Coordinates of C-alpha atoms in Angstrom, one line a residue:
M1 CA 121.5 43.1 119.7
K2 CA 119.2 42.2 122.6
K3 CA 115.9 40.4 121.7
A4 CA 113.8 43.2 123.4
T5 CA 115.5 45.8 121.2
V6 CA 114.9 43.7 118.0
D7 CA 111.2 43.3 119.0
L8 CA 110.9 47.0 119.6
F9 CA 112.3 47.9 116.1
T10 CA 110.1 45.2 114.5
R11 CA 107.0 46.7 116.1
I12 CA 108.0 50.2 115.0
F13 CA 108.7 49.2 111.4
K14 CA 105.5 47.2 111.1
T15 CA 103.6 50.2 112.4
L16 CA 105.2 52.6 109.9
E17 CA 104.9 50.3 106.9
P18 CA 102.1 51.5 104.7
P19 CA 99.7 48.8 103.5
P20 CA 99.9 48.5 99.7
D21 CA 96.3 49.5 99.0
L22 CA 95.8 52.2 101.8
T23 CA 95.2 55.7 100.4
I24 CA 94.7 59.0 102.3
S25 CA 90.9 58.9 101.9
E26 CA 90.8 55.3 103.2
W27 CA 93.1 56.3 106.1
A28 CA 90.8 59.2 106.9
D29 CA 87.7 57.0 106.8
R30 CA 89.3 54.4 109.0
F31 CA 91.3 56.4 111.6
R32 CA 90.6 60.1 111.5
R33 CA 88.4 61.5 114.3
L34 CA 86.8 64.9 113.9
S35 CA 87.6 67.7 116.3
G36 CA 85.3 69.7 118.5
E37 CA 81.7 68.7 119.2
A38 CA 81.8 65.9 116.7
A39 CA 84.8 64.4 118.4
S40 CA 83.1 64.3 121.8
K41 CA 80.3 62.3 120.1
G42 CA 82.7 59.9 118.6
G43 CA 82.3 61.5 115.1
A44 CA 84.6 60.0 112.5
W45 CA 85.7 61.2 109.1
D46 CA 83.5 60.1 106.2
T47 CA 84.4 60.9 102.6
D48 CA 80.9 60.0 101.5
T49 CA 79.7 63.4 102.9
A50 CA 82.1 65.1 100.5
P51 CA 83.0 62.6 97.7
Y52 CA 84.7 65.3 95.6
Q53 CA 87.5 65.2 98.1
R54 CA 88.3 61.5 97.7
E55 CA 90.1 61.5 94.4
I56 CA 92.3 64.5 95.3
M57 CA 93.4 62.8 98.6
D58 CA 94.2 59.6 96.7
A59 CA 96.2 61.5 94.1
I60 CA 98.3 63.0 96.9
S61 CA 99.1 59.5 98.3
D62 CA 100.1 58.1 94.9
D63 CA 103.9 57.9 94.8
S64 CA 103.9 58.1 91.0
I65 CA 102.4 61.7 91.1
R66 CA 104.9 64.4 92.0
K67 CA 102.6 67.4 92.2
V68 CA 99.0 68.0 93.0
V69 CA 97.3 71.4 92.5
V70 CA 93.9 72.4 94.0
M71 CA 92.3 75.7 92.8
S72 CA 89.1 75.9 94.7
A73 CA 86.4 78.0 96.4
A74 CA 86.6 78.7 100.1
Q75 CA 83.9 76.3 101.4
I76 CA 85.1 72.9 100.2
G77 CA 87.0 71.6 103.2
K78 CA 90.5 71.9 101.7
T79 CA 92.4 72.4 104.9
D80 CA 90.9 69.4 106.6
A81 CA 90.9 67.1 103.6
F82 CA 94.0 67.9 101.7
L83 CA 96.3 69.2 104.4
L84 CA 95.4 67.6 107.8
N85 CA 94.5 64.2 106.4
T86 CA 97.7 64.2 104.4
I87 CA 99.7 65.0 107.5
G88 CA 97.9 62.4 109.6
Y89 CA 98.4 59.7 106.9
Y90 CA 102.2 60.3 106.7
I91 CA 102.6 60.6 110.4
H92 CA 100.8 57.3 111.0
Y93 CA 101.8 55.1 108.0
D94 CA 104.6 56.6 105.9
A95 CA 106.7 58.6 108.3
C96 CA 109.0 61.2 106.6
P97 CA 110.0 64.9 106.8
I98 CA 107.1 67.2 106.0
M99 CA 106.8 70.9 105.6
L100 CA 103.6 72.9 105.8
M101 CA 103.9 76.4 104.4
Q102 CA 101.4 79.2 105.2
P103 CA 101.5 82.8 103.9
T104 CA 103.0 84.1 107.2
L105 CA 104.6 82.7 110.4
S106 CA 101.6 83.9 112.4
L107 CA 99.3 81.8 110.3
A108 CA 101.6 78.8 110.6
E109 CA 101.5 79.2 114.4
T110 CA 97.7 79.4 114.3
F111 CA 97.6 76.2 112.1
S112 CA 99.8 74.4 114.6
K113 CA 97.7 75.3 117.7
D114 CA 94.2 75.4 116.2
R115 CA 94.2 72.7 113.5
L116 CA 97.1 70.3 113.8
M117 CA 97.3 69.6 117.5
P118 CA 93.5 69.2 117.9
M119 CA 93.6 66.6 115.1
V120 CA 96.4 64.8 116.9
R121 CA 94.5 64.9 120.2
D122 CA 91.2 63.7 118.8
T123 CA 92.7 60.9 116.6
P124 CA 93.8 57.9 118.7
V125 CA 96.4 56.5 116.3
L126 CA 98.2 59.9 116.2
R127 CA 97.9 60.8 119.9
G128 CA 100.9 58.8 121.1
R129 CA 103.2 59.9 118.2
I130 CA 103.4 63.6 118.9
S131 CA 103.5 65.0 122.4
D132 CA 102.4 68.6 123.0
K133 CA 103.5 68.6 126.6
A134 CA 107.3 68.7 126.5
R135 CA 109.0 71.7 124.8
T136 CA 112.3 70.5 123.3
S137 CA 114.2 71.3 120.2
G138 CA 112.3 68.6 118.3
N139 CA 108.9 69.6 119.7
T140 CA 108.0 73.3 119.4
I141 CA 105.0 75.2 118.0
F142 CA 106.6 75.2 114.6
K143 CA 108.3 71.8 114.7
K144 CA 106.7 68.5 115.7
S145 CA 108.8 65.3 115.7
F146 CA 107.3 61.8 115.5
P147 CA 108.8 58.3 115.0
G148 CA 110.6 58.3 111.6
G149 CA 109.9 61.9 110.7
R150 CA 109.0 65.5 111.6
I151 CA 106.7 68.2 110.4
T152 CA 107.9 71.8 110.1
M153 CA 105.3 74.6 109.9
T154 CA 106.6 77.9 108.5
G155 CA 105.6 81.1 106.7
A156 CA 106.4 81.9 103.1
N157 CA 107.9 85.1 104.6
S158 CA 110.6 83.1 106.5
P159 CA 113.7 82.5 104.3
T160 CA 115.7 80.9 107.1
E161 CA 113.3 77.9 107.4
L162 CA 112.8 77.6 103.7
R163 CA 116.5 77.0 103.0
S164 CA 117.3 74.6 105.8
R165 CA 116.9 70.8 106.0
P166 CA 115.6 68.5 103.2
I167 CA 111.9 67.4 103.1
R168 CA 109.9 64.8 101.2
I169 CA 106.4 66.4 101.4
L170 CA 105.7 70.1 100.8
L171 CA 102.2 71.2 101.6
A172 CA 101.7 74.9 100.5
D173 CA 98.4 76.5 101.6
E174 CA 96.8 79.6 100.1
I175 CA 99.8 80.2 97.8
D176 CA 98.1 83.3 96.2
A177 CA 98.7 85.1 99.5
Y178 CA 102.5 84.4 99.4
P179 CA 104.9 87.3 99.2
A180 CA 106.8 87.7 95.9
T181 CA 110.0 86.9 97.7
A182 CA 111.0 85.4 101.1
G183 CA 113.3 88.2 102.3
N184 CA 116.0 88.6 99.6
D185 CA 116.1 84.9 98.9
G186 CA 113.6 84.6 96.1
D187 CA 110.2 82.9 95.4
P188 CA 109.2 80.9 98.5
L189 CA 107.7 78.1 96.4
V190 CA 110.9 77.7 94.5
L191 CA 112.9 77.7 97.7
G192 CA 110.6 75.1 99.3
A193 CA 110.7 72.9 96.1
K194 CA 114.5 72.8 96.1
R195 CA 114.4 71.0 99.4
L196 CA 112.6 68.1 97.9
T197 CA 115.4 67.0 95.4
T198 CA 116.9 64.2 97.6
F199 CA 113.7 62.1 97.7
W200 CA 112.6 60.0 94.7
N201 CA 109.1 59.8 96.1
R202 CA 108.8 63.6 96.8
K203 CA 105.5 65.3 96.8
E204 CA 104.3 68.9 96.3
V205 CA 100.7 69.9 97.2
Y206 CA 99.6 73.4 96.3
V207 CA 96.2 74.6 97.6
S208 CA 94.6 78.0 97.2
T209 CA 91.6 80.1 96.5
P210 CA 92.5 82.2 93.3
T211 CA 92.9 86.0 93.2
V212 CA 93.5 88.2 90.2
K213 CA 94.0 86.8 86.7
G214 CA 97.6 87.2 85.5
V215 CA 98.8 87.5 89.1
S216 CA 97.4 84.4 90.7
R217 CA 100.0 81.7 91.5
I218 CA 97.4 78.9 91.7
E219 CA 96.0 79.8 88.3
V220 CA 99.4 79.3 86.7
E221 CA 99.9 76.0 88.4
Y222 CA 96.4 74.8 87.4
E223 CA 96.8 75.8 83.8
N224 CA 99.9 73.6 83.6
S225 CA 98.2 70.6 85.1
T226 CA 95.6 68.1 84.0
Q227 CA 92.8 70.7 84.7
E228 CA 90.2 68.3 86.2
E229 CA 86.7 69.5 86.9
W230 CA 84.2 67.8 89.2
N231 CA 81.4 66.3 87.1
V232 CA 78.1 64.8 88.2
P233 CA 75.4 63.0 86.2
C234 CA 72.2 64.9 85.4
P235 CA 69.3 63.6 87.6
S236 CA 67.2 63.4 84.5
C237 CA 69.3 62.2 81.5
G238 CA 72.5 60.9 83.3
E239 CA 74.9 63.0 81.2
Y240 CA 78.0 64.1 83.2
Q241 CA 78.7 67.8 83.5
P242 CA 80.3 70.3 85.9
L243 CA 78.0 72.5 88.1
T244 CA 78.5 76.0 86.7
W245 CA 77.1 79.4 87.7
G246 CA 75.8 80.0 84.1
Q247 CA 73.4 77.1 84.5
I248 CA 72.0 78.3 87.9
K249 CA 68.4 79.6 88.0
F250 CA 66.7 81.2 91.0
D251 CA 63.3 82.7 91.9
R252 CA 62.6 85.7 94.0
D253 CA 59.3 86.8 95.7
E254 CA 57.8 90.2 95.6
A255 CA 60.1 91.4 98.5
G256 CA 63.1 90.3 96.6
E257 CA 63.9 87.3 98.8
V258 CA 65.4 84.2 97.1
T259 CA 62.8 81.4 97.2
G260 CA 64.3 78.6 95.1
V261 CA 67.5 77.7 93.4
S262 CA 68.0 75.1 90.7
H263 CA 70.5 74.0 88.0
V264 CA 69.7 73.4 84.3
C265 CA 71.2 70.4 82.6
K266 CA 73.2 71.6 79.6
H267 CA 72.4 68.4 77.7
C268 CA 68.6 67.9 78.1
G269 CA 67.6 71.2 79.5
V270 CA 65.7 69.8 82.5
I271 CA 65.8 71.9 85.7
S272 CA 66.6 70.0 88.9
T273 CA 66.9 71.2 92.5
E274 CA 70.0 71.4 94.6
Y275 CA 69.0 68.3 96.5
E276 CA 68.4 66.3 93.3
W277 CA 71.9 67.3 91.9
K278 CA 73.7 66.6 95.1
E279 CA 72.1 63.2 95.4
Q280 CA 74.2 62.3 92.3
F281 CA 77.5 63.3 94.0
I282 CA 78.1 59.7 95.1
N283 CA 78.5 58.9 91.3
G284 CA 80.5 62.1 90.6
K285 CA 84.0 62.0 89.0
Y286 CA 86.7 64.3 87.8
V287 CA 87.1 64.9 84.1
A288 CA 90.5 66.0 82.9
K289 CA 91.0 68.5 80.0
H290 CA 94.6 67.4 79.7
P291 CA 94.9 63.8 81.0
E292 CA 98.3 63.4 79.4
R293 CA 100.0 65.8 81.8
K294 CA 101.9 64.6 84.8
V295 CA 100.8 67.3 87.3
R296 CA 97.3 66.5 88.7
G297 CA 95.2 69.7 88.9
F298 CA 91.7 70.0 90.3
H299 CA 89.1 72.8 90.3
L300 CA 86.1 73.1 92.6
N301 CA 83.5 75.8 93.1
S302 CA 81.1 76.1 96.0
L303 CA 78.2 74.7 93.9
A304 CA 79.9 71.4 94.2
S305 CA 80.4 71.7 98.0
T306 CA 78.3 69.8 100.5
L307 CA 79.9 71.9 103.3
T308 CA 78.5 75.3 102.4
P309 CA 76.3 76.1 105.5
L310 CA 73.2 77.3 103.7
G311 CA 73.8 75.7 100.3
W312 CA 73.0 77.3 96.9
K313 CA 70.5 79.8 98.3
Q314 CA 73.2 81.5 100.3
I315 CA 75.5 81.6 97.3
V316 CA 72.8 83.4 95.3
K317 CA 72.1 85.8 98.1
D318 CA 75.8 86.7 98.3
F319 CA 75.8 87.2 94.5
L320 CA 72.9 89.6 94.6
V321 CA 74.5 91.7 97.2
A322 CA 77.8 91.7 95.3
D323 CA 76.2 92.4 92.0
E324 CA 74.3 95.4 93.4
E325 CA 77.5 96.9 94.7
R326 CA 79.1 96.2 91.3
K327 CA 76.4 98.2 89.6
K328 CA 77.3 101.1 91.8
G329 CA 80.9 100.9 90.7
N330 CA 82.3 99.0 93.7
V331 CA 83.5 95.7 92.4
E332 CA 85.4 94.5 95.5
L333 CA 82.5 92.4 96.8
Y334 CA 81.9 90.9 93.4
K335 CA 85.6 90.2 93.0
A336 CA 85.7 88.4 96.4
W337 CA 82.5 86.4 95.5
T338 CA 84.1 85.3 92.2
N339 CA 87.2 84.1 94.0
T340 CA 85.7 82.5 97.1
E341 CA 82.5 81.0 95.6
L342 CA 83.3 80.2 92.0
G343 CA 87.0 79.5 92.7
E344 CA 87.9 81.5 89.6
T345 CA 90.3 84.3 89.1
W346 CA 89.1 87.9 88.8
E347 CA 90.1 89.6 85.5
E348 CA 91.0 93.2 85.9
E349 CA 89.3 95.1 83.0
G350 CA 91.7 98.1 83.2
H351 CA 88.7 100.4 83.5
Q352 CA 89.7 102.4 80.4
I353 CA 87.6 105.3 79.4
E354 CA 88.3 108.1 76.9
A355 CA 88.2 111.8 77.8
S356 CA 85.9 112.5 74.8
V357 CA 83.3 110.1 76.3
L358 CA 83.2 112.0 79.6
M359 CA 83.1 115.3 77.7
K360 CA 79.9 114.3 76.0
R361 CA 78.4 113.4 79.3
R362 CA 78.4 117.0 80.5
Q363 CA 75.0 118.5 81.3
K364 CA 73.6 121.8 82.5
Y365 CA 72.7 121.7 86.2
N366 CA 71.0 125.2 86.1
C367 CA 72.1 125.6 89.6
E368 CA 75.3 125.3 91.6
V369 CA 74.4 122.0 93.4
P370 CA 71.9 119.5 92.1
E371 CA 69.1 118.5 94.4
D372 CA 70.3 114.9 94.9
V373 CA 73.6 116.0 96.5
V374 CA 73.9 115.0 100.1
V375 CA 77.4 116.1 101.0
L376 CA 80.2 118.1 99.4
T377 CA 83.9 117.2 99.6
A378 CA 87.1 118.5 98.0
G379 CA 90.5 117.4 96.9
V380 CA 93.5 119.7 96.7
D381 CA 96.7 118.9 94.7
T382 CA 99.7 120.9 95.7
Q383 CA 102.2 122.1 93.0
D384 CA 105.2 124.5 93.3
D385 CA 103.4 127.3 91.5
R386 CA 99.7 126.6 92.2
F387 CA 96.9 124.7 93.9
E388 CA 94.4 122.7 91.8
A389 CA 91.2 121.9 93.7
E390 CA 87.9 120.2 92.9
V391 CA 84.7 120.3 94.8
V392 CA 82.5 117.2 94.3
G393 CA 78.9 116.6 95.4
W394 CA 77.9 113.1 96.5
G395 CA 74.5 111.5 96.6
V396 CA 72.9 108.1 97.6
G397 CA 74.9 105.1 96.3
Y398 CA 78.0 107.3 95.7
E399 CA 76.5 109.0 92.7
S400 CA 78.6 112.1 92.1
W401 CA 78.4 115.6 90.6
G402 CA 81.4 117.7 89.7
I403 CA 80.7 121.1 91.3
R404 CA 83.8 123.3 90.6
Y405 CA 87.3 122.7 89.4
A406 CA 89.8 125.6 90.0
K407 CA 93.4 126.5 89.6
I408 CA 94.8 128.9 92.1
Y409 CA 98.2 130.3 90.9
G410 CA 100.9 132.0 93.0
D411 CA 104.1 131.6 94.8
L412 CA 103.5 129.1 97.6
K413 CA 106.2 130.8 99.6
L414 CA 103.9 133.8 100.0
P415 CA 100.8 133.8 102.3
E416 CA 98.5 135.4 99.6
V417 CA 98.1 132.1 97.6
W418 CA 97.3 130.2 100.8
E419 CA 94.6 132.8 101.7
K420 CA 93.1 132.4 98.3
L421 CA 92.9 128.6 98.8
D422 CA 91.3 129.2 102.2
E423 CA 88.7 131.4 100.7
F424 CA 87.9 128.8 98.0
L425 CA 87.4 126.1 100.6
Q426 CA 85.3 128.4 102.9
Q427 CA 82.7 129.3 100.2
T428 CA 79.2 128.0 100.2
F429 CA 77.3 126.5 97.3
E430 CA 73.6 126.9 96.7
K431 CA 70.9 124.4 95.7
K432 CA 68.0 125.3 93.5
D433 CA 65.7 125.5 96.5
G434 CA 68.0 128.0 98.2
T435 CA 69.7 125.5 100.6
M436 CA 73.3 126.5 101.2
M437 CA 76.0 123.8 101.5
K438 CA 79.5 124.0 102.9
I439 CA 82.4 121.6 102.1
K440 CA 82.2 118.8 104.7
C441 CA 85.7 117.4 104.3
V442 CA 88.9 118.2 102.3
C443 CA 91.9 116.0 101.5
M444 CA 95.0 118.1 100.7
D445 CA 98.2 116.7 99.1
S446 CA 101.2 117.2 101.3
G447 CA 103.8 115.8 98.9
G448 CA 106.3 118.0 97.1
H449 CA 108.4 120.9 98.6
F450 CA 105.8 122.4 100.9
H451 CA 104.8 119.6 103.1
N452 CA 105.4 121.5 106.4
E453 CA 103.3 124.4 105.1
V454 CA 100.5 122.0 104.2
Y455 CA 100.6 120.4 107.7
K456 CA 100.4 123.8 109.3
F457 CA 97.5 124.9 107.0
C458 CA 95.5 121.7 107.7
K459 CA 96.2 121.6 111.5
A460 CA 94.8 125.1 111.9
R461 CA 91.6 124.0 110.0
Y462 CA 91.1 120.6 111.5
H463 CA 87.8 121.7 112.9
R464 CA 86.6 122.3 109.3
G465 CA 87.5 118.8 108.2
I466 CA 90.6 119.7 106.3
F467 CA 93.3 117.0 106.4
A468 CA 96.7 116.5 105.0
I469 CA 97.2 113.3 102.9
R470 CA 100.1 111.6 101.3
G471 CA 99.6 109.1 98.5
K472 CA 101.2 105.6 98.6
G473 CA 101.1 103.2 95.6
G474 CA 100.4 99.4 95.7
A475 CA 97.3 97.3 95.3
D476 CA 97.7 96.0 98.8
V477 CA 97.7 99.4 100.5
P478 CA 94.4 100.3 102.3
Y479 CA 92.6 103.2 100.7
V480 CA 91.9 105.2 103.9
P481 CA 93.9 103.9 106.9
R482 CA 94.0 105.4 110.3
P483 CA 95.7 108.8 110.4
T484 CA 99.0 109.4 112.2
K485 CA 100.8 112.5 113.5
N486 CA 104.3 111.5 112.5
N487 CA 105.3 114.9 111.3
R488 CA 107.0 118.0 112.7
V489 CA 103.7 119.9 113.1
K490 CA 101.8 117.0 114.6
A491 CA 99.0 117.4 112.2
Y492 CA 96.7 114.5 111.2
L493 CA 98.1 112.8 108.1
F494 CA 96.3 110.1 106.1
T495 CA 98.5 107.9 103.9
L496 CA 96.0 107.0 101.2
G497 CA 96.2 103.9 99.0
V498 CA 95.9 105.9 95.9
D499 CA 96.0 102.9 93.5
T500 CA 93.0 101.4 95.3
G501 CA 91.3 104.8 95.0
K502 CA 92.0 105.1 91.3
S503 CA 90.6 101.6 90.7
L504 CA 87.4 102.4 92.5
M505 CA 87.1 105.8 90.7
F506 CA 87.5 104.3 87.3
Q507 CA 85.0 101.6 88.1
R508 CA 82.5 104.5 88.7
L509 CA 83.6 106.5 85.7
V510 CA 82.8 103.7 83.3
I511 CA 79.2 103.4 84.6
D512 CA 77.0 104.8 81.8
E513 CA 73.6 104.7 83.4
E514 CA 72.6 107.4 85.9
G515 CA 72.1 106.1 89.4
P516 CA 74.4 104.7 92.1
G517 CA 78.1 105.2 91.2
Y518 CA 77.4 107.3 88.1
C519 CA 79.6 110.5 87.6
H520 CA 78.0 113.7 86.4
F521 CA 79.9 116.7 85.1
P522 CA 78.6 120.3 84.4
R523 CA 78.6 122.0 81.0
E524 CA 78.9 125.6 82.3
E525 CA 82.3 126.9 81.3
E526 CA 82.9 128.9 84.5
K527 CA 82.8 125.6 86.5
G528 CA 86.1 124.5 85.0
Y529 CA 85.3 121.2 83.4
D530 CA 87.0 121.8 80.0
K531 CA 89.0 119.6 77.7
D532 CA 92.1 119.8 79.8
Y533 CA 90.2 118.6 82.9
F534 CA 89.0 115.4 81.2
K535 CA 92.4 114.7 79.7
G536 CA 93.9 114.9 83.2
L537 CA 91.1 112.8 84.7
T538 CA 91.8 110.0 82.2
A539 CA 95.6 110.5 82.0
E540 CA 96.5 107.1 83.6
K541 CA 95.9 103.5 82.8
M542 CA 96.5 100.2 84.7
V543 CA 99.5 98.2 83.3
L544 CA 100.7 94.8 84.2
H545 CA 104.4 94.7 85.1
Y546 CA 106.7 92.0 86.5
K547 CA 108.7 92.7 89.7
K548 CA 111.2 90.1 90.9
G549 CA 109.4 87.6 88.7
R550 CA 106.0 88.4 90.1
P551 CA 103.2 90.1 88.0
V552 CA 101.8 93.3 89.6
F553 CA 99.3 95.9 88.3
E554 CA 100.4 99.5 88.5
W555 CA 98.9 102.8 87.4
E556 CA 101.0 104.9 85.1
L557 CA 100.6 107.8 82.6
K558 CA 99.3 106.9 79.2
Q559 CA 101.9 109.3 77.7
K560 CA 105.0 111.0 79.2
G561 CA 104.3 114.6 80.1
M562 CA 100.6 114.2 80.6
R563 CA 99.1 116.2 83.5
N564 CA 97.1 114.1 86.0
E565 CA 96.1 116.7 88.6
P566 CA 92.4 116.3 87.9
L567 CA 92.7 112.6 88.5
D568 CA 94.5 113.2 91.9
C569 CA 92.0 115.8 93.0
R570 CA 89.0 113.6 92.3
N571 CA 90.8 110.7 94.0
Y572 CA 91.3 112.9 97.1
A573 CA 87.7 114.2 97.1
Q574 CA 86.5 110.5 96.9
A575 CA 88.7 109.6 99.9
A576 CA 87.3 112.6 101.8
V577 CA 83.8 111.0 101.7
A578 CA 85.2 108.0 103.7
I579 CA 87.0 110.2 106.1
S580 CA 83.9 112.4 106.7
G581 CA 82.0 109.3 107.9
V582 CA 78.9 110.3 105.9
T583 CA 76.8 107.2 104.9
L584 CA 75.7 107.2 101.2
K585 CA 74.2 103.8 100.9
E586 CA 70.8 103.4 99.4
K587 CA 68.1 103.4 102.1
K588 CA 66.1 100.2 102.4
G589 CA 62.6 99.6 103.4
R590 CA 60.6 102.0 101.3
K591 CA 60.1 100.4 98.0
E592 CA 60.7 97.0 99.4
K593 CA 57.9 97.4 102.0
A594 CA 55.5 98.6 99.3
Q595 CA 56.3 95.5 97.3
E596 CA 55.7 93.3 100.3
S597 CA 52.2 94.7 100.7
G598 CA 51.6 94.7 97.0
Q599 CA 50.8 98.5 97.1
E600 CA 52.7 101.5 95.9
K601 CA 51.9 104.5 98.0
A602 CA 51.3 107.7 96.2
G603 CA 52.4 111.3 96.8
G604 CA 55.4 112.1 98.9
Q605 CA 56.5 108.6 99.7
Q606 CA 56.4 107.5 96.0
A607 CA 58.6 110.5 95.1
A608 CA 61.0 109.5 97.9
V609 CA 61.7 106.1 96.3
R610 CA 65.1 106.2 94.7
K611 CA 64.7 105.3 91.0
R612 CA 67.4 104.5 88.4
R613 CA 67.3 107.1 85.7
K614 CA 68.4 106.9 82.1
R615 CA 71.3 109.2 81.0
G616 CA 70.1 112.6 80.1
Q617 CA 66.9 112.7 82.3
R618 CA 66.6 115.0 85.2
S619 CA 66.6 113.7 88.7
G620 CA 63.4 113.2 90.5
G621 CA 65.0 113.6 93.9
I622 CA 66.3 111.3 96.6

């Protein structure tokens, strides 16, 4: 072999040989250059700015550890620290085949273009190892070759790539968003892990923000790991502890603005500011609940992050907004806040409520429509021998009042029963002050044997806001998507995510204090709210099932043979509010402005302030 060739191979192997003491965090501090504006200013990576990342990166570079799991909040820098730095380290110092798995192929493409290649471009020691100019079989958007190895970027929904060549490093990002199966091939994480078996020093890194308890992949992985929490010493007594939401204290001024946020030491009880706690981060450490386990698992919430743009104050502000929505029966913001800020799973409560509880809630309106009602909507369920329909009144904050529940019997093959339904939907309802209200929007079930008839009925009454709907199950189905005209009649058709609607409805049904989200029902017999109605309204429950090995929540009847038409009608009437476009959010600026000035104005303005009422008391008006 020629001396020049020998020298070339010697230089390559010396370059690729990892120094015995070099870890990923040390590599990042020494070689990594930041992208964007920081790169133009010569900005370099510095683990001192986020010391909680250091031990996780070093665990990934430890050959004795086969798997590292990170369950975290959204703002802790996990993509940069645990994925990009790991990729850069192995490209530069320990070349090998790597796979990065994203939930979808499109996200893998985005990662390649927007994250990986900017890092390679801005980091001098990587720039010459991967070329983004030439398009060859070894250098595409999804595959990048470098001396001694390659990196493949794929989606968890791509079975072809998951069952191909062997890899040594598997980096799985946001695994809670992965599909249950990659095509028909099975769990994508299992498929990816099988490709690691030929390497003694293989590595799996699973990173994700958690989702729903019992369904979350990252939660399962974390519970079978060392379960390590980031701990920092108290600025006062020096005792180590994790930063938890339960220890957070915050102050608000008269206008309701957050003015100060602090954390109470669980050992000495001293209250210290965010700045005082974060000064101690340099001395922070991870404390393992199960140090004997081989899988390293780490948990981080956003309180421990130095990368949250506005710090703890913004976290508290987001909590207050989410908590206010939760009180109205809409838990989606609170659920997202729990996942993305606390880095914790959301536990579905099932929203169970008994028919007898709702029966006791009935009250006499002494009018057709209570004064707080802003808009009327209706839901119609179509059966072979009848229609069942409910008219619902909606007020500020989605407080609701049952107005009328009716069953219209007849042979749906005959026009008479359709005429009766039309008359029911055309009627007006009167408030105590004489104001007459019409139904603003109607959602009518088009399932069953009379779908074409429903389409014709709705198309002819489009100008009255009467729309055909079809229910579709599944927690990932949007509640009210855009309508289509994919039917013979070319009528507008909404495919409702009925499971999402049921969850929202039951969240409101369990509210027991009058005000936003609370559900009222009339006592007058002629209005149709009898024992059978409430049995039907509460006929279903949320149950956890396993499909293809994945846990999923589904709604099903409590008992076989139970009728659930009242549940469907209320669900459709609820969807009709969204379709109508009427805004039912609480108005701001009245009470808040009075608080800012320190004065409560009397008379009409005071009566206009929306107040939360105790159950059983009459409304004071909007």
